[in-house]
PDB file of C-alpha atoms in Angstrom:
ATOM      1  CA  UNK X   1      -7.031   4.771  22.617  1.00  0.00           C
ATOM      2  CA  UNK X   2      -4.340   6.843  22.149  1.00  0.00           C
ATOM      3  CA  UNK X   3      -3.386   8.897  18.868  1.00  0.00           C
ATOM      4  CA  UNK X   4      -0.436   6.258  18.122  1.00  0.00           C
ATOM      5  CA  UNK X   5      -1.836   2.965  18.952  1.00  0.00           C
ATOM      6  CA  UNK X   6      -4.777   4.449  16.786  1.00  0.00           C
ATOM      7  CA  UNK X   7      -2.208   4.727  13.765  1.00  0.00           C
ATOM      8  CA  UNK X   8      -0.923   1.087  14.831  1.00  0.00           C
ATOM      9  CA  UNK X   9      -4.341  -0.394  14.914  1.00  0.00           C
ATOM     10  CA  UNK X  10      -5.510  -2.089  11.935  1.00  0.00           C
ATOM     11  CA  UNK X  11      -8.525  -2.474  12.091  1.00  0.00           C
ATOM     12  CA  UNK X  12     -10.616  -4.549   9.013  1.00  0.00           C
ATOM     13  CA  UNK X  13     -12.676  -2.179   6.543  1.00  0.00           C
ATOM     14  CA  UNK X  14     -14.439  -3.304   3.497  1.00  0.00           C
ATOM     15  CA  UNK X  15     -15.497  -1.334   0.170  1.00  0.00           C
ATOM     16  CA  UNK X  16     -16.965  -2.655  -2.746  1.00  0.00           C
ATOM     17  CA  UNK X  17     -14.421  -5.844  -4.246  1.00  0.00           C
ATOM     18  CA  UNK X  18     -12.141  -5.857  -1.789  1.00  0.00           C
ATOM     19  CA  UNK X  19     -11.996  -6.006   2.288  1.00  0.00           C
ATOM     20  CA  UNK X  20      -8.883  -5.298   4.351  1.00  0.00           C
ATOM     21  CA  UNK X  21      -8.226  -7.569   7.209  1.00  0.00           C
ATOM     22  CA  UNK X  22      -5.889  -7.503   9.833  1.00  0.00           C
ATOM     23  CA  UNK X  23      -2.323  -9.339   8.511  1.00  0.00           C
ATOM     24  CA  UNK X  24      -1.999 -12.878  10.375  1.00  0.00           C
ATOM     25  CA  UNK X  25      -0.307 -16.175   9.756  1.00  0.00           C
ATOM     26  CA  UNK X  26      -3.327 -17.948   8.222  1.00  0.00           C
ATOM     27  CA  UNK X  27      -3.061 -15.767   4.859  1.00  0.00           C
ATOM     28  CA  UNK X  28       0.193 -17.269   4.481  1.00  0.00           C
ATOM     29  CA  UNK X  29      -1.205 -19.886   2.081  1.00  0.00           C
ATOM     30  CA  UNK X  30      -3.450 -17.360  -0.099  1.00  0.00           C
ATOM     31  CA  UNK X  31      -0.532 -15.068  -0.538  1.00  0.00           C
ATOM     32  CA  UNK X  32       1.726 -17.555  -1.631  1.00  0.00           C
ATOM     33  CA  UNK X  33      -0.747 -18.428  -4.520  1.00  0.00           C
ATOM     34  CA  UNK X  34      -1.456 -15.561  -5.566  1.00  0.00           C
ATOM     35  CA  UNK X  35       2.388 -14.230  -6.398  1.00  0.00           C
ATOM     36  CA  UNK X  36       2.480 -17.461  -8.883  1.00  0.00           C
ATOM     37  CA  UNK X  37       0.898 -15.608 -11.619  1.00  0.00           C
ATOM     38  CA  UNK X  38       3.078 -13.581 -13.302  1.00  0.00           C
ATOM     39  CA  UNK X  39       6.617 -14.599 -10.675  1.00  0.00           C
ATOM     40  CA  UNK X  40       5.644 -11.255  -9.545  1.00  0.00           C
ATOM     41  CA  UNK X  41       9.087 -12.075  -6.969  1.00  0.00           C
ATOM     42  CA  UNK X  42      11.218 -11.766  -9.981  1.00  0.00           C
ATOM     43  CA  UNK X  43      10.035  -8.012 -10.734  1.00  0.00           C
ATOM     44  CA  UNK X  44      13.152  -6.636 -10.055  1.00  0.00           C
ATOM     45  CA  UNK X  45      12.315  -3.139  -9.179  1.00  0.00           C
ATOM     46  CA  UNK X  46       9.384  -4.389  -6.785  1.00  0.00           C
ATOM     47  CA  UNK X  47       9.443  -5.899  -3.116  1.00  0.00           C
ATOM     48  CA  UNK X  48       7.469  -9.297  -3.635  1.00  0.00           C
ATOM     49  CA  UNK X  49       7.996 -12.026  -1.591  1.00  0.00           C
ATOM     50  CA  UNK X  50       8.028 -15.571  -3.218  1.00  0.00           C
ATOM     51  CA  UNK X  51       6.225 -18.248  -2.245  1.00  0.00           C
ATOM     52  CA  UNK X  52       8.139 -19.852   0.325  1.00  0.00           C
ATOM     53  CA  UNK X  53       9.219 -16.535   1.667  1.00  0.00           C
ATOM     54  CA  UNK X  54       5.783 -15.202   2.568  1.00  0.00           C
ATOM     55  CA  UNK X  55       5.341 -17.028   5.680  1.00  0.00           C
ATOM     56  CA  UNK X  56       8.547 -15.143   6.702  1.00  0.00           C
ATOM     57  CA  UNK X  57       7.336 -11.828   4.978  1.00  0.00           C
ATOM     58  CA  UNK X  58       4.300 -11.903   7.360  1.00  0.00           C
ATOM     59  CA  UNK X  59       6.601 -12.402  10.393  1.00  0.00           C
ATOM     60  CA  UNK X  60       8.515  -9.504   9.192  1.00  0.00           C
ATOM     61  CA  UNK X  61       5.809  -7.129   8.807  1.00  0.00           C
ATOM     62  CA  UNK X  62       4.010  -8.239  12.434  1.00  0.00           C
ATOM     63  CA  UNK X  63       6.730  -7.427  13.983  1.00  0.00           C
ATOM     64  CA  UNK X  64       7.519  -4.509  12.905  1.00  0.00           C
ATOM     65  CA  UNK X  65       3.843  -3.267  13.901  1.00  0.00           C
ATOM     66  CA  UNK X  66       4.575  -4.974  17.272  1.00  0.00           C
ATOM     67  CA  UNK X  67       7.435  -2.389  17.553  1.00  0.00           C
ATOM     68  CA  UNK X  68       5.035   0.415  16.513  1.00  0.00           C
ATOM     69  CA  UNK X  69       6.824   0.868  12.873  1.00  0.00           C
ATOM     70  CA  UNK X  70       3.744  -0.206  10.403  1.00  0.00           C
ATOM     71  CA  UNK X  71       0.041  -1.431  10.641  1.00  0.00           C
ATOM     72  CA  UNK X  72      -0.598  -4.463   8.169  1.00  0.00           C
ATOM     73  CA  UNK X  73      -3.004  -5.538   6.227  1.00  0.00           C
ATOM     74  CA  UNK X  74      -4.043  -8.803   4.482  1.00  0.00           C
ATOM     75  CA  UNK X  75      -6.161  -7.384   1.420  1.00  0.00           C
ATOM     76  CA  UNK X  76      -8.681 -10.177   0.528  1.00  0.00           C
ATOM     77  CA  UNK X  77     -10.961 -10.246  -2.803  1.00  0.00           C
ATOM     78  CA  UNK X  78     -14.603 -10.208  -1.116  1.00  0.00           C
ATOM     79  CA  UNK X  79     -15.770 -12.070  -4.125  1.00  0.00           C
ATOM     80  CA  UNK X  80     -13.719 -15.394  -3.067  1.00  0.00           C
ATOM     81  CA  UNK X  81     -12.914 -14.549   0.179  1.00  0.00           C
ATOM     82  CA  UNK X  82      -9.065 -15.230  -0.586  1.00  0.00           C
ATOM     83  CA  UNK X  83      -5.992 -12.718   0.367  1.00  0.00           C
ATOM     84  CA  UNK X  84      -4.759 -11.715  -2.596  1.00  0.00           C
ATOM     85  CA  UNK X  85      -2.039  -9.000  -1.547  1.00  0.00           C
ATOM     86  CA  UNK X  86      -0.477  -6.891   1.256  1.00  0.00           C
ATOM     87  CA  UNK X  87      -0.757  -3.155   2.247  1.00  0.00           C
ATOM     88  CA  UNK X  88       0.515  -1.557   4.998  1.00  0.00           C
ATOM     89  CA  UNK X  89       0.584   2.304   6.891  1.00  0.00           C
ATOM     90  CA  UNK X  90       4.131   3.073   7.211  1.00  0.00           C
ATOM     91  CA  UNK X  91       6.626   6.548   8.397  1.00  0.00           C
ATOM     92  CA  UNK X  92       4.368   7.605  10.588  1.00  0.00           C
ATOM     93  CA  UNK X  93       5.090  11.233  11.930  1.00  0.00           C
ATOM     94  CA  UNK X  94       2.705  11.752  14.750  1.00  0.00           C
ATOM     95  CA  UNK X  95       3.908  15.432  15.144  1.00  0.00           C
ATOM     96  CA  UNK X  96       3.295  16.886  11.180  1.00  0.00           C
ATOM     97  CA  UNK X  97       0.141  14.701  11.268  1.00  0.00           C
ATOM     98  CA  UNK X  98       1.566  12.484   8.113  1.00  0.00           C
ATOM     99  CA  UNK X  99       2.132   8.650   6.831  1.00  0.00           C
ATOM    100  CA  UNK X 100       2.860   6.820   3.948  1.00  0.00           C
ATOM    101  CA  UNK X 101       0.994   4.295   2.269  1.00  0.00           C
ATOM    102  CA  UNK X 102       3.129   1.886   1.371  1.00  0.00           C
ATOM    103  CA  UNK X 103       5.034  -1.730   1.118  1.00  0.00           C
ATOM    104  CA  UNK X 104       1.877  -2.873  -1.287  1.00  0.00           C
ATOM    105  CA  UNK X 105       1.317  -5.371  -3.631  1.00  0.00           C
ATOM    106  CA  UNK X 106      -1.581  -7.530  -5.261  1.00  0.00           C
ATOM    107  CA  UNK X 107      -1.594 -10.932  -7.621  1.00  0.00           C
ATOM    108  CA  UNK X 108      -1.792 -10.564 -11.304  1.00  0.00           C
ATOM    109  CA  UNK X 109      -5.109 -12.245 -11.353  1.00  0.00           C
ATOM    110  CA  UNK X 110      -6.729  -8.812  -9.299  1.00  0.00           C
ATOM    111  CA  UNK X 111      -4.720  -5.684 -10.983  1.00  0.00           C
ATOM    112  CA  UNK X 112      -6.970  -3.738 -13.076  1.00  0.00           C
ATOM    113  CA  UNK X 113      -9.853  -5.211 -11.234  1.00  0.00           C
ATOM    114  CA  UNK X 114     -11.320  -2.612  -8.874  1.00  0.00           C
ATOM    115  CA  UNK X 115      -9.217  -3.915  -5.829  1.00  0.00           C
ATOM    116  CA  UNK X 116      -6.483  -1.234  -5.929  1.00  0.00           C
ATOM    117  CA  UNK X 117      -8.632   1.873  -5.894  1.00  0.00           C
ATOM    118  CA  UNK X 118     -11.347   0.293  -3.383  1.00  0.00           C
ATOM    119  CA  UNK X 119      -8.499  -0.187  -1.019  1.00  0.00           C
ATOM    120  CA  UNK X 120      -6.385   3.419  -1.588  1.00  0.00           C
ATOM    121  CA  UNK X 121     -10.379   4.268  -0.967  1.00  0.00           C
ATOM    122  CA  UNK X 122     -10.081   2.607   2.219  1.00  0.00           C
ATOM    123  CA  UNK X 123      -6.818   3.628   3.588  1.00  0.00           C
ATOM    124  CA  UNK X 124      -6.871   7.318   2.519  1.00  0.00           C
ATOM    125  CA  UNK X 125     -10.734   7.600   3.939  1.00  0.00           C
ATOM    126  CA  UNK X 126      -8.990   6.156   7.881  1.00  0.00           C
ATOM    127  CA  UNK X 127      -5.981   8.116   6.964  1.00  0.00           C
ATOM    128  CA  UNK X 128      -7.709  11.804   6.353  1.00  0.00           C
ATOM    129  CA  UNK X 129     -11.158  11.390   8.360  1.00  0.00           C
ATOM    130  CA  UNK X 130     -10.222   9.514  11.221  1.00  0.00           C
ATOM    131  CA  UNK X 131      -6.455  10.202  11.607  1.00  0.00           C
ATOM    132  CA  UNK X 132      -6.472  13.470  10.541  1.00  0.00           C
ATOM    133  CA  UNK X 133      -3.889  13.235   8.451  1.00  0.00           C
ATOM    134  CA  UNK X 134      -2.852  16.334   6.628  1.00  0.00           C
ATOM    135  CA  UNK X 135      -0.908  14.590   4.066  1.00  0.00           C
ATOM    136  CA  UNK X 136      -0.693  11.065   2.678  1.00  0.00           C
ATOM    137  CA  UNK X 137       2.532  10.026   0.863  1.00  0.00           C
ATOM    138  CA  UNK X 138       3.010   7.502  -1.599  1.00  0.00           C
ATOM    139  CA  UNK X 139       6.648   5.960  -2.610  1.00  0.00           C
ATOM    140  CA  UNK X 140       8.080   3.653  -5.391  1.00  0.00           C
ATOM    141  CA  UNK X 141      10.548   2.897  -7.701  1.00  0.00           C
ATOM    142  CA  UNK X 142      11.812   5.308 -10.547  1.00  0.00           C
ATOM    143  CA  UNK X 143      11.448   2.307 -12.656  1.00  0.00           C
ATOM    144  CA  UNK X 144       7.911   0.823 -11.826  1.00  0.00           C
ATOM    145  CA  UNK X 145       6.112   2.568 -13.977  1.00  0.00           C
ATOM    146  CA  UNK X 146       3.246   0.396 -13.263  1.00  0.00           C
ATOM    147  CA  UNK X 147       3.356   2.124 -10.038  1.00  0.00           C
ATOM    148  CA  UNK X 148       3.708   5.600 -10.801  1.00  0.00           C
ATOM    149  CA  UNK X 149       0.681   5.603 -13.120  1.00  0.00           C
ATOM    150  CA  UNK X 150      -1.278   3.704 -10.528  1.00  0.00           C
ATOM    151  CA  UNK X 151      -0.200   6.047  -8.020  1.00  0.00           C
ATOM    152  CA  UNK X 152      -0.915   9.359 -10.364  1.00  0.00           C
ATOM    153  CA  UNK X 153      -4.316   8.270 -10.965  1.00  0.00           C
ATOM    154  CA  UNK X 154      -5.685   8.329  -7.493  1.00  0.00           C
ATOM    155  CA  UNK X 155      -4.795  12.052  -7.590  1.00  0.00           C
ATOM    156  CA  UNK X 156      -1.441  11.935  -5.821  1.00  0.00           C
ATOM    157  CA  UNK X 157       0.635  14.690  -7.188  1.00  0.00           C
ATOM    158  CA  UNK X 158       4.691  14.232  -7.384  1.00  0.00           C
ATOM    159  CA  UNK X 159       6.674  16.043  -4.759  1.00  0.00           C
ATOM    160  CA  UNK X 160      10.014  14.922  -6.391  1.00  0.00           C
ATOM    161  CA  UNK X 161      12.880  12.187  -6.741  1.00  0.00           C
ATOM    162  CA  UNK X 162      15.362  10.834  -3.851  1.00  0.00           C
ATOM    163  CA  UNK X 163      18.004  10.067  -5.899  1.00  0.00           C
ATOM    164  CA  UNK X 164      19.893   7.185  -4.791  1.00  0.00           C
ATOM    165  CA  UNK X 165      17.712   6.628  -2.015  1.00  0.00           C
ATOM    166  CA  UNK X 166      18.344   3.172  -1.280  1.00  0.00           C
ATOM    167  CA  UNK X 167      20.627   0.319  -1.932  1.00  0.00           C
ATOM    168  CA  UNK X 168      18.698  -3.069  -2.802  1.00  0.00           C
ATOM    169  CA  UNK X 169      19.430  -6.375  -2.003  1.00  0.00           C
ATOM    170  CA  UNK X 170      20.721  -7.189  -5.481  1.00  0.00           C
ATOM    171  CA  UNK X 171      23.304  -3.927  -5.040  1.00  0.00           C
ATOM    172  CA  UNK X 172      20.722  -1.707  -7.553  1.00  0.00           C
ATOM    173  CA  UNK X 173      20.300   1.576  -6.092  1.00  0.00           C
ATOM    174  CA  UNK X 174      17.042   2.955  -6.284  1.00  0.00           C
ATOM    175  CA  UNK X 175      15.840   6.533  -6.878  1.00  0.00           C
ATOM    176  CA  UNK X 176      12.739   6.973  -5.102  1.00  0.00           C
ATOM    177  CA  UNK X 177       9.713   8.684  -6.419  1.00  0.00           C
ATOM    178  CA  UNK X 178       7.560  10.450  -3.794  1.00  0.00           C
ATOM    179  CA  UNK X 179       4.035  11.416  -4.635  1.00  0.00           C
ATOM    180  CA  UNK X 180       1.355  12.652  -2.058  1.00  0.00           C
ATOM    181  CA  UNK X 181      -2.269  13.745  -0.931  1.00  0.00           C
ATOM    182  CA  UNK X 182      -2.887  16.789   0.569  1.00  0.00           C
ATOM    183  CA  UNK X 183      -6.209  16.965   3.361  1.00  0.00           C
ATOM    184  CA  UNK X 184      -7.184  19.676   0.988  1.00  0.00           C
ATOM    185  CA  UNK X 185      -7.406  17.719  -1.544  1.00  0.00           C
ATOM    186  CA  UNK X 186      -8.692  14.824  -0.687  1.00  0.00           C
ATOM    187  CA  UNK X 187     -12.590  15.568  -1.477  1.00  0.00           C
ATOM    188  CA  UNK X 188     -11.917  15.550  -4.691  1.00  0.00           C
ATOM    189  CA  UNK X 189      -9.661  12.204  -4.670  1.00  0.00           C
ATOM    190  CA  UNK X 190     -12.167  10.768  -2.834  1.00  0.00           C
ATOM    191  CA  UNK X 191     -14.824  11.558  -5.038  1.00  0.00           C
ATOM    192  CA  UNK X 192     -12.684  10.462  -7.979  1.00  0.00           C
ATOM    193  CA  UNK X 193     -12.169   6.990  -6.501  1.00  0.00           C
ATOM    194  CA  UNK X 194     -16.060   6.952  -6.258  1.00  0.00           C
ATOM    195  CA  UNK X 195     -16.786   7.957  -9.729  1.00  0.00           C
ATOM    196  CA  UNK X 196     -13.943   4.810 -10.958  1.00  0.00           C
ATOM    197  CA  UNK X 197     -15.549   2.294  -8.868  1.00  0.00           C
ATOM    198  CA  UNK X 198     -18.825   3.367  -9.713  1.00  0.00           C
ATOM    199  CA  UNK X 199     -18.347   2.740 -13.033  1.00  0.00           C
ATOM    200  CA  UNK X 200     -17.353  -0.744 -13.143  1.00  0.00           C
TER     201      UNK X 200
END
């Protein structure tokens, strides 16, 4: 397999609470329930999809990885075998040996559960030690907070702020924070990702 379609692939990987499978139509219904709690679609600095939109949301995002932009994944709660958010590899620059993790999102019911750092686990593990990735980037919005201290306590350090980065749907522009992981330093994310999970 080549280096690209080895970015592209997506392939499933489990860790702990959570398993990543391969996005597909039939976690359309899962998805939809599990942006209920919390109208997580009205978070107006995020990119949720509501209910009736994740059907299309799904469409979206496999084809995009059918034009070789992203590789999606479902991420499922192995405790009740139900997809409870979306995650996806994204900017991939082949030549600098870099992508971003990215597009992401989980139900209410799972934050602060384990799921989120089992799956950056996951991701940054393919990412550094099978892609051989020198750096991993991580973007959000100046205003999700939420985010930023997610993103800070994997170990990502801040590069800076794109200011007025993007225009949103609702005409809000959006100043983008970029964090990232260095190949350098990723023994000692990964062992801090351990060390949470461990102590659950």
């Amino acid at each position: 397999m080549s280096e690209w379609n080895l970015c592209l692939a997506a392939p499933p990987m489990e860790h702990g609470p959570v398993r990543l499978e391969p996005l597909a139509a039939e976690h359309a219904a899962d998805l939809a329930e599990a942006v209920v709690p919390g109208e997580l679609w009205r978070t107006w600095y995020a990119s949720v999809p509501a209910p009736e939109a994740v059907g299309e949301e799904i469409e979206r995002r496999l084809q995009k990885q059918a034009e070789g932009d992203i590789a999606a994944w479902a991420v499922v709660e192995r405790r009740t075998g139900s997809a409870v958010g979306m995650t996806t590899y994204l900017n991939f620059d082949l030549a600098h040996r870099r992508l971003e993790i990215g597009s992401t999102w989980l139900g209410q019911k799972v934050q602060g559960t384990g799921i989120n750092p089992a799956m950056k686990l996951l991701l940054l593990q393919r990412a550094f030690e099978e892609l051989g990735c020198i750096a991993v980037e991580f973007r959000t919005h100046w205003h999700n907070h939420q985010s930023r201290a997610a993103i800070a306590r994997l170990g990502a350090k801040q590069d800076g702020v794109l200011r007025n980065h993007r225009i949103l749907p609702d005409g809000t522009l959006r100043d983008t924070v970029v964090f990232s992981i260095l190949d350098s330093e990723w023994p000692a994310v990964k062992a801090g990702l351990h060390h949470r999970l461990t102590r659950r």
